[in-house]
Short mmCIF file of C-alpha atoms and ligand atoms in Angstrom, two decimals:
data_model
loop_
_atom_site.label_atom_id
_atom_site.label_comp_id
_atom_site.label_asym_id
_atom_site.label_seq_id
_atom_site.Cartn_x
_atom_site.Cartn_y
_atom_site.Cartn_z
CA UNK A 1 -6.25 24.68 -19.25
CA UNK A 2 -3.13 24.52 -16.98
CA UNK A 3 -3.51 20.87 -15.56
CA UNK A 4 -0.07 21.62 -13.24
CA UNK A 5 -2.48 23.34 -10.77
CA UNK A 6 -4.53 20.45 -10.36
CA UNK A 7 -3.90 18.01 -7.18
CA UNK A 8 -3.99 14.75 -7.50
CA UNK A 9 -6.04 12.07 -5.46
CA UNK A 10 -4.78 8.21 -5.44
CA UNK A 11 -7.67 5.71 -5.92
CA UNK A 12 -7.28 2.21 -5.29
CA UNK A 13 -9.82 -0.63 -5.98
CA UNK A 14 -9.67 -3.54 -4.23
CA UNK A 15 -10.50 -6.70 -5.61
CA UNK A 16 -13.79 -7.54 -3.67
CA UNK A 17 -15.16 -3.70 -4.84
CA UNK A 18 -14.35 -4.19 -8.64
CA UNK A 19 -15.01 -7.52 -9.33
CA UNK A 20 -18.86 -8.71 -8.92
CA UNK A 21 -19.97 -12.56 -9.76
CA UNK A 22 -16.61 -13.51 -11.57
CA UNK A 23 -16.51 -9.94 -13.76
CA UNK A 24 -15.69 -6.22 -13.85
CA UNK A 25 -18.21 -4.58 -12.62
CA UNK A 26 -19.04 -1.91 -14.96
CA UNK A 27 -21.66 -0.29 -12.79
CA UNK A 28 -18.65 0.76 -10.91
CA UNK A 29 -16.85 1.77 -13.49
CA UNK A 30 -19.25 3.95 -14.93
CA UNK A 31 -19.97 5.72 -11.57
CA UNK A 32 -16.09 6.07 -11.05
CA UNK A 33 -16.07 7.55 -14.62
CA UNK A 34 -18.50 10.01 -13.63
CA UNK A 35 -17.05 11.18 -10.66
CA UNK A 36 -14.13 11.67 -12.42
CA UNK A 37 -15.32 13.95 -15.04
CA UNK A 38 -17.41 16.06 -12.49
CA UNK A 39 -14.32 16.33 -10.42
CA UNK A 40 -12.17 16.84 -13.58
CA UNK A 41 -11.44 20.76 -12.94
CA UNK A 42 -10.03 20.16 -9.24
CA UNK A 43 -8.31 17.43 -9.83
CA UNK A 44 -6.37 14.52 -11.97
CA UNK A 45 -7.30 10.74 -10.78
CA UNK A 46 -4.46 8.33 -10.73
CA UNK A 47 -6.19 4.44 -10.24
CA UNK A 48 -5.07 1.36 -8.61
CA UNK A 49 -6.78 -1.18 -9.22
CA UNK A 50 -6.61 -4.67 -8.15
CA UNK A 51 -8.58 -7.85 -10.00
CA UNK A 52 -5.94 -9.23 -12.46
CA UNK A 53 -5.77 -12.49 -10.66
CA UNK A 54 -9.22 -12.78 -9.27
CA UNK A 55 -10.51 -12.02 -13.47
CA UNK A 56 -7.02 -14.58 -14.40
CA UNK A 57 -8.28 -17.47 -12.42
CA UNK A 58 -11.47 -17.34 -13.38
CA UNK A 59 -10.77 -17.49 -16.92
CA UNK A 60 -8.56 -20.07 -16.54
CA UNK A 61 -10.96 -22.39 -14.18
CA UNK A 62 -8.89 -22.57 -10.81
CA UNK A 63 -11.15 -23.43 -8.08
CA UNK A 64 -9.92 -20.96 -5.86
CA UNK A 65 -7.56 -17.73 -6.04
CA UNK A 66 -3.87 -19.14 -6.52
CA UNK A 67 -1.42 -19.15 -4.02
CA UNK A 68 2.32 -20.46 -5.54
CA UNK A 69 3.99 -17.50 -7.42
CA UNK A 70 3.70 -19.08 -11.21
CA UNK A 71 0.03 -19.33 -10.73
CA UNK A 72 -0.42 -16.17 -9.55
CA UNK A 73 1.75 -14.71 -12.29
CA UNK A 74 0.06 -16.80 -15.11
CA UNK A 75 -3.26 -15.78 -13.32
CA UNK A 76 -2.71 -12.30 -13.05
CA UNK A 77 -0.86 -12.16 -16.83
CA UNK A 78 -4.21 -13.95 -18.10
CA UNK A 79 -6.74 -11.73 -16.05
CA UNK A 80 -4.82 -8.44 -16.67
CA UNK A 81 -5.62 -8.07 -19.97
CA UNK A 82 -9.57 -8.41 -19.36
CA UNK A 83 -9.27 -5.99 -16.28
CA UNK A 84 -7.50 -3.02 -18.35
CA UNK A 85 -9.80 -3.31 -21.64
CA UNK A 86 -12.73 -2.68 -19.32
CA UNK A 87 -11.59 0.03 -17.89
CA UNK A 88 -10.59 1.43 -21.80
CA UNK A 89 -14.00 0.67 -22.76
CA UNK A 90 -15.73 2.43 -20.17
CA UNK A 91 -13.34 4.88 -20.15
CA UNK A 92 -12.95 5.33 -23.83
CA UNK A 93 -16.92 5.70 -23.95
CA UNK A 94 -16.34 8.51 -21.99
CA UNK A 95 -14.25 10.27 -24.24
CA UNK A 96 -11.49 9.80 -21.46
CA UNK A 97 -7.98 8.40 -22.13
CA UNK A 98 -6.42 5.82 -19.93
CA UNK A 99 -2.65 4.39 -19.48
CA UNK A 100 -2.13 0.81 -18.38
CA UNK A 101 0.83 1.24 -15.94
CA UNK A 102 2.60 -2.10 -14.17
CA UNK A 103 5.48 -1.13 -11.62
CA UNK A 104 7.27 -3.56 -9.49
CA UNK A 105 8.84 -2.64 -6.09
CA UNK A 106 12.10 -2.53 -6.85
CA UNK A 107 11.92 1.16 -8.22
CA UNK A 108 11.79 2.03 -4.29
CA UNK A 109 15.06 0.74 -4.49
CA UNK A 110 16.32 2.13 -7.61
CA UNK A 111 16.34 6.08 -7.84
CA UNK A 112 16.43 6.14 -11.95
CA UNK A 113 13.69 3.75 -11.68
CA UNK A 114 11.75 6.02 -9.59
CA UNK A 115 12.92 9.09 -11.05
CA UNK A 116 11.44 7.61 -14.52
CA UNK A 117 8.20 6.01 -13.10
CA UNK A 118 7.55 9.79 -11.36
CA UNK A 119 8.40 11.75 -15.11
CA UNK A 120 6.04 9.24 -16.84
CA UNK A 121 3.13 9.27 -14.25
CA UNK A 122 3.56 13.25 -14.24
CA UNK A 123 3.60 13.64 -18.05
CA UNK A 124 0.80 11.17 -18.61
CA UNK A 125 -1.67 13.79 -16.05
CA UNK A 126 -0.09 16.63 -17.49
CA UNK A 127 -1.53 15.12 -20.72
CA UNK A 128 -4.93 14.52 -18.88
CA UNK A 129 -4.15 10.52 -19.60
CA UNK A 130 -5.22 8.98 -16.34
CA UNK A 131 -2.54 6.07 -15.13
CA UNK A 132 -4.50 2.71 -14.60
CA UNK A 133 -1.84 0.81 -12.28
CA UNK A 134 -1.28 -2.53 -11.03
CA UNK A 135 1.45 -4.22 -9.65
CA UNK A 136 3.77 -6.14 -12.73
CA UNK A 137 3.04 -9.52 -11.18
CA UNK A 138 5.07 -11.29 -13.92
CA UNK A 139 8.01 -9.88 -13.16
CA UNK A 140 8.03 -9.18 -9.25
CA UNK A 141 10.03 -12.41 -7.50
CA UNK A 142 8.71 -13.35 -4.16
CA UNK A 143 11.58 -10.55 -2.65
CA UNK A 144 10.58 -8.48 -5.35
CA UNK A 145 6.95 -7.50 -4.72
CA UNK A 146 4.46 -5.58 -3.44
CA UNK A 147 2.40 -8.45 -2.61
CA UNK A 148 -0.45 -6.43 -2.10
CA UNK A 149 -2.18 -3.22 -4.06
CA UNK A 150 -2.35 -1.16 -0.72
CA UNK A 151 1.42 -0.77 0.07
CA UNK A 152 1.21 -0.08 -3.87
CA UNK A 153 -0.80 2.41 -3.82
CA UNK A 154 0.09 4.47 -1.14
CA UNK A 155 4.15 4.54 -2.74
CA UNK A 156 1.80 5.61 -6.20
CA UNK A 157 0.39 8.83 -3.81
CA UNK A 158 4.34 9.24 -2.75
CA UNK A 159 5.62 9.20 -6.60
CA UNK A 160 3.07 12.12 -7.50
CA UNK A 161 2.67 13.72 -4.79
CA UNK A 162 -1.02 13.17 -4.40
CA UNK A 163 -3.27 15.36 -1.66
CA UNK A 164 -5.15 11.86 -0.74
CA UNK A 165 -4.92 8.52 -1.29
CA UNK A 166 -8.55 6.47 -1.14
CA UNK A 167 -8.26 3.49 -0.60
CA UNK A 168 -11.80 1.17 -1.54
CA UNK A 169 -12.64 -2.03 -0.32
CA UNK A 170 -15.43 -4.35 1.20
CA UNK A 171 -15.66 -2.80 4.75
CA UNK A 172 -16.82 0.46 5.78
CA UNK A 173 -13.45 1.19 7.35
CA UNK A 174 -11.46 0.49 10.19
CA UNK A 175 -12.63 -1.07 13.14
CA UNK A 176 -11.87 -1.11 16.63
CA UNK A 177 -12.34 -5.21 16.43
CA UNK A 178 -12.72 -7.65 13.38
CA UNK A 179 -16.64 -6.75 12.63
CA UNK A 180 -16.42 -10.05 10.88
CA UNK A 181 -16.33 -11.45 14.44
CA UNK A 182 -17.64 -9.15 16.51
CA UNK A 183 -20.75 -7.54 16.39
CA UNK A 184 -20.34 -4.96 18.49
CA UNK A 185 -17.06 -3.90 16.85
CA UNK A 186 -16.97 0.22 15.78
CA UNK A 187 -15.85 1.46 12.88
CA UNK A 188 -13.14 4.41 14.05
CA UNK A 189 -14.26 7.64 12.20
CA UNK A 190 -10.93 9.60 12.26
CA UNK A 191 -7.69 9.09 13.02
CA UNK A 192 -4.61 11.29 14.01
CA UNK A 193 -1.69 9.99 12.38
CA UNK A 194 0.02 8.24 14.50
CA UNK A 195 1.68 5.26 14.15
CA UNK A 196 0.90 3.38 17.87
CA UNK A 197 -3.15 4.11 17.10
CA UNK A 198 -2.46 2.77 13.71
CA UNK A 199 0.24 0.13 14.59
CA UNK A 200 -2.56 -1.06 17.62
CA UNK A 201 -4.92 -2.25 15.26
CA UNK A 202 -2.17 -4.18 12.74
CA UNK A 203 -2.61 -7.27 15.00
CA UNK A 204 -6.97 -6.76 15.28
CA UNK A 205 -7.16 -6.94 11.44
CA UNK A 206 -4.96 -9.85 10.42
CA UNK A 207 -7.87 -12.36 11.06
CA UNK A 208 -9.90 -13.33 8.51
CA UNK A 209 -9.59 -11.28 5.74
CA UNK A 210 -6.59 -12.97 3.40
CA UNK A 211 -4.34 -10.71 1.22
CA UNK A 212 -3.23 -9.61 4.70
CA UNK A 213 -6.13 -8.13 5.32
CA UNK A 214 -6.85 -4.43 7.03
CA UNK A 215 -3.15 -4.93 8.05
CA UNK A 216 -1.62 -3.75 4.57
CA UNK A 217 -4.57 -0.99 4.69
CA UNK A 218 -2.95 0.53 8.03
CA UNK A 219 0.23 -0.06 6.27
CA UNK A 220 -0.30 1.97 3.66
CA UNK A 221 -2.35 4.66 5.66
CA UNK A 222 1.01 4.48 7.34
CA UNK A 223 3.40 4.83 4.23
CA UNK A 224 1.34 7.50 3.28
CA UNK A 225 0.57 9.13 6.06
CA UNK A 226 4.41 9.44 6.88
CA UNK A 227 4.82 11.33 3.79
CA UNK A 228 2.24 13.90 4.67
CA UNK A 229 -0.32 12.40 2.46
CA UNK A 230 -3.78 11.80 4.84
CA UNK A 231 -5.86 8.35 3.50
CA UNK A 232 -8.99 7.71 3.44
CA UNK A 233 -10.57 3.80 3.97
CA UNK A 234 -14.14 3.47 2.43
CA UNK A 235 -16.64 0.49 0.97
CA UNK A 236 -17.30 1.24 -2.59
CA UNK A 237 -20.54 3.50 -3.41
CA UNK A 238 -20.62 6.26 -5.52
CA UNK A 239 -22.13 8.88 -3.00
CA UNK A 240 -18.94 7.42 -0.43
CA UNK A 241 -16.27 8.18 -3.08
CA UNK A 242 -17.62 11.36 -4.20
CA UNK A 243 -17.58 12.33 0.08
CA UNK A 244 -14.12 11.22 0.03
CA UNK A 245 -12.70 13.13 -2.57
CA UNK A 246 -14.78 16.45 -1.00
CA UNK A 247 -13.07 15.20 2.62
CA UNK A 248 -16.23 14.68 3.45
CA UNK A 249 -17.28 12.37 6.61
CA UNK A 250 -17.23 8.75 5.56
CA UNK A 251 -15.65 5.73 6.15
CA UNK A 252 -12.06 6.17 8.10
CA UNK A 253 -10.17 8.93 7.69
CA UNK A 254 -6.27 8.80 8.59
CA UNK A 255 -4.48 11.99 8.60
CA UNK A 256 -0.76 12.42 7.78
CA UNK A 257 2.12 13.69 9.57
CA UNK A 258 4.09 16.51 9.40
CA UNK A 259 7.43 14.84 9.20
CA UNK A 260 8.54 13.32 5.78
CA UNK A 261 10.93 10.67 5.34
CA UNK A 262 13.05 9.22 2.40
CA UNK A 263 10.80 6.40 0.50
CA UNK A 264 13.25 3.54 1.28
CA UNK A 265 13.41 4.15 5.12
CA UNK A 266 9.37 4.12 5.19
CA UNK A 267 9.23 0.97 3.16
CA UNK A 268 11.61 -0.87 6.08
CA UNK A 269 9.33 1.03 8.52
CA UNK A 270 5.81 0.02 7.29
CA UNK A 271 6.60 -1.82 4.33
CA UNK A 272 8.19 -4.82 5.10
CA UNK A 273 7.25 -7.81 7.08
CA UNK A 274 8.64 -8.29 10.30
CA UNK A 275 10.56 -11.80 10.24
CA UNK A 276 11.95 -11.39 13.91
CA UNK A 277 12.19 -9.10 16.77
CA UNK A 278 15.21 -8.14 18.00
CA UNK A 279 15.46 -7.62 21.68
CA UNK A 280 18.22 -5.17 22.30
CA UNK A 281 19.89 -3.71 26.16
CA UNK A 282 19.35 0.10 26.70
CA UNK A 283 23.15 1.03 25.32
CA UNK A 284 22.39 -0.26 21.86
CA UNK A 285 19.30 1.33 21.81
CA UNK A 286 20.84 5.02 23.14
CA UNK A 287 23.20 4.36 20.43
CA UNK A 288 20.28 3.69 17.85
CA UNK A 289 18.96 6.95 18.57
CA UNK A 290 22.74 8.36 17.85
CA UNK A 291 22.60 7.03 14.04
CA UNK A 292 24.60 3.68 14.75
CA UNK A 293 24.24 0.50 13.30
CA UNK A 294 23.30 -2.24 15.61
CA UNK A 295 25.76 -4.58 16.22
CA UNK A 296 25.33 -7.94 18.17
CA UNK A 297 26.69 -6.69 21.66
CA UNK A 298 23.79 -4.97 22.03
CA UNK A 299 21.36 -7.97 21.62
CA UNK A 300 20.14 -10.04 24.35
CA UNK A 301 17.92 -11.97 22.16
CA UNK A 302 15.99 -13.00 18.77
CA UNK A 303 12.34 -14.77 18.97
CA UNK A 304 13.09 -16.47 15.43
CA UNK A 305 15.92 -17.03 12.69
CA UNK A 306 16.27 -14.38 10.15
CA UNK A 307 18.15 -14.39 7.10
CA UNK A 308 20.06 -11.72 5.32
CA UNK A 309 17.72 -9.33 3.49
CA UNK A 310 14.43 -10.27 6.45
CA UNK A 311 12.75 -7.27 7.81
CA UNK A 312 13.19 -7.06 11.89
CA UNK A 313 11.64 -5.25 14.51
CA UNK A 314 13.93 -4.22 16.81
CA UNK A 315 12.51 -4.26 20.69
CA UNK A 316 13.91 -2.29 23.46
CA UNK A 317 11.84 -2.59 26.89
CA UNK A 318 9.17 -3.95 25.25
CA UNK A 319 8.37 -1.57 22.85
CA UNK A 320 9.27 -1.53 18.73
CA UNK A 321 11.93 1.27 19.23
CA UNK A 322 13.06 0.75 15.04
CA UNK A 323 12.83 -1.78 12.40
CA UNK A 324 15.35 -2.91 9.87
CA UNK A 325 16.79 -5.19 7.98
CA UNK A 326 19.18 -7.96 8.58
CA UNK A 327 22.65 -7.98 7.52
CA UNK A 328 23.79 -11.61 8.40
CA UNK A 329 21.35 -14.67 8.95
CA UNK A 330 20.32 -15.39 12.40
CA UNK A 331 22.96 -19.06 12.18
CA UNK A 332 26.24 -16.65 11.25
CA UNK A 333 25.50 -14.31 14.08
CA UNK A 334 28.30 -14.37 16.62
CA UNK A 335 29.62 -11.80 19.51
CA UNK A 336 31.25 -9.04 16.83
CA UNK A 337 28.52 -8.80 14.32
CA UNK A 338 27.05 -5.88 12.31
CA UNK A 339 23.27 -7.17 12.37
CA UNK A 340 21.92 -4.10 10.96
CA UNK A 341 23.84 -1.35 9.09
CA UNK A 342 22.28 1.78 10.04
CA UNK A 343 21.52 2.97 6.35
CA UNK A 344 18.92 0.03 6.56
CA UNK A 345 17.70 1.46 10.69
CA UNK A 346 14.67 3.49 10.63
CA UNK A 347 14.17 4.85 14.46
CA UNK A 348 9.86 4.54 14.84
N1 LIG B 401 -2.04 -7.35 -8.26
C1 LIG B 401 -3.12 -8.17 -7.77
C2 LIG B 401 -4.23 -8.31 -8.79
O1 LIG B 401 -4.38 -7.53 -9.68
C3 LIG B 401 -3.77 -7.55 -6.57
C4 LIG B 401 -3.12 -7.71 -5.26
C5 LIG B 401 -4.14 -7.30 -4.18
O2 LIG B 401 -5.17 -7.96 -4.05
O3 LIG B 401 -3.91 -6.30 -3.50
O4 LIG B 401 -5.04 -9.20 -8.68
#
């Protein structure tokens, strides 16, 4: 069998779908199992999967999931180990092989890093090994991480080139309003990549929903999507993953553009967290457009104080017009600044 025909489809897991009253639930992972042998000939299954600290504090009797960094990385050190051997066990009772794989964000940042991480994802398909990823939560810093499996995920469908990235979790999909709030609030169906529709309903899905919510969900549909990989949002059932990978109707489906862009510029783009916005005259922002870096004759104001390293939205005539980040902190900035070099501008 030559496996280098095969396309590969991203699945992530979200907490909520694969944990059920404090454990794995297997149920899932037996009907994930058995999609992924019947769908074994079309295509290889790379898995995110979330549940490390949810499984970690549990174990380790904290009343509620941890929010300082060492608890979260003792948490998700303690849980991890539970999460993986359940997926083994299933798995393994499957006669299927599995690879535990923990990456940190700073291979976006580092090409041998990435170069590495995309050899080893590649050769462990190629082997039909399917990669069982979470975020190394041990390791990652506060600057240092993901934060959140969805960004995660949808740089996993970058490194190997996936055909779709589905993305599982408690709601049917996107909505036009928080449905947690409203009950009249739609779920949207389809839609065309494109990153006002998506960037619209960043500010909708905050509420509510912690771990950022649907916000890192649109983030990563727009990560993805940017890279000309579509994703698709759905609520865990077997019959609603086996639709998704057939691109079948069900839950939301985002498609991707045409354009592709390098995997550093997209993480500034979509990636990061906006710390500030910028607000910048029409001159700087004709000379954005050029390729030049902004410099601080061009700003008429910030809304808060940034330091070096913050992500910033930059905001000409209202409108994000490119994000970046910041190459002095918000109390050094004087009249001949470089704010942001243009290696770190991404025009939106
Ligand atoms: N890495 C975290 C965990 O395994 C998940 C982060 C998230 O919820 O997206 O618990």
């Amino acid at each position: 069998m030559n496996t280098n025909i095969k396309k590969n489809i991203v699945i992530k897991i979200g907490t909520t779908s694969i944990i059920k009253d404090d454990k794995v639930d297997l149920t899932l992972l037996k009907s994930l199992v058995d999609l992924v042998k019947e769908y074994k000939e079309q295509y290889n299954f790379v898995i995110v999967t979330s549940g490390a600290v949810g499984l970690g504090a549990t174990k380790l009797n904290y009343k509620s999931r941890p929010k300082s960094l060492k608890r979260l990385q003792v948490a998700s050190a303690v849980g991890q180990i539970e999460l993986i051997n359940q997926y083994e066990k299933i798995f393994k009772e499957n006669n299927l092989n599995i690879a535990q794989v923990l990456i940190t964000k700073n291979l976006i940042d580092d090409r041998e890093q990435f170069v590495n991480t995309t050899q080893a994802l590649n050769e462990l398909l190629s082997q039909g090994i399917i990669p069982v990823i979470n975020e190394n939560d041990v390791v990652a810093t506060e600057e240092l991480k993901f934060g959140d499996n969805d960004r995660l995920s949808a740089i996993v469908s970058i490194i190997v080139n996936a055909v779709k990235l589905i993305i599982i979790t408690n709601k049917e999909g996107l909505y036009n309003f928080n449905p947690d709030k409203y009950k009249d609030a739609k779920k949207i169906d389809y839609i065309e990549y494109d990153s006002n529709q998506l960037n619209d309903l960043i500010p909708i899905s905050k509420a509510g929903d912690g771990m950022g919510g649907f916000s890192t969900k649109i983030m990563a549909a727009q990560i993805s999507g940017f890279s000309g990989i579509p994703t698709h949002i759905i609520s865990w059932s077997k019959s609603n993953l086996s639709k998704a990978i057939l691109n079948a109707k069900v839950g939301t489906f985002i498609t991707a553009s045409n354009k592709k862009i390098r995997l550093r510029k997209l993480w500034i783009a979509y990636g990061m967290a906006s710390v500030s916005n910028i607000h910048i005259d029409e001159g700087a922002a004709n000379a954005l457009r050029k390729n030049a870096s902004l410099l601080s004759k061009g700003v008429i104001r910030h809304d808060n104080s940034f330091k070096i390293g913050d992500g910033l939205s930059i905001v000409s005539d209202k409108k994000i017009v490119a994000k970046g980040i910041a190459k002095i902190d918000s109390d050094s900035f004087n009249e001949s600044s470089l704010l942001v070099h243009k290696d770190d501008l991404i025009i939106l």
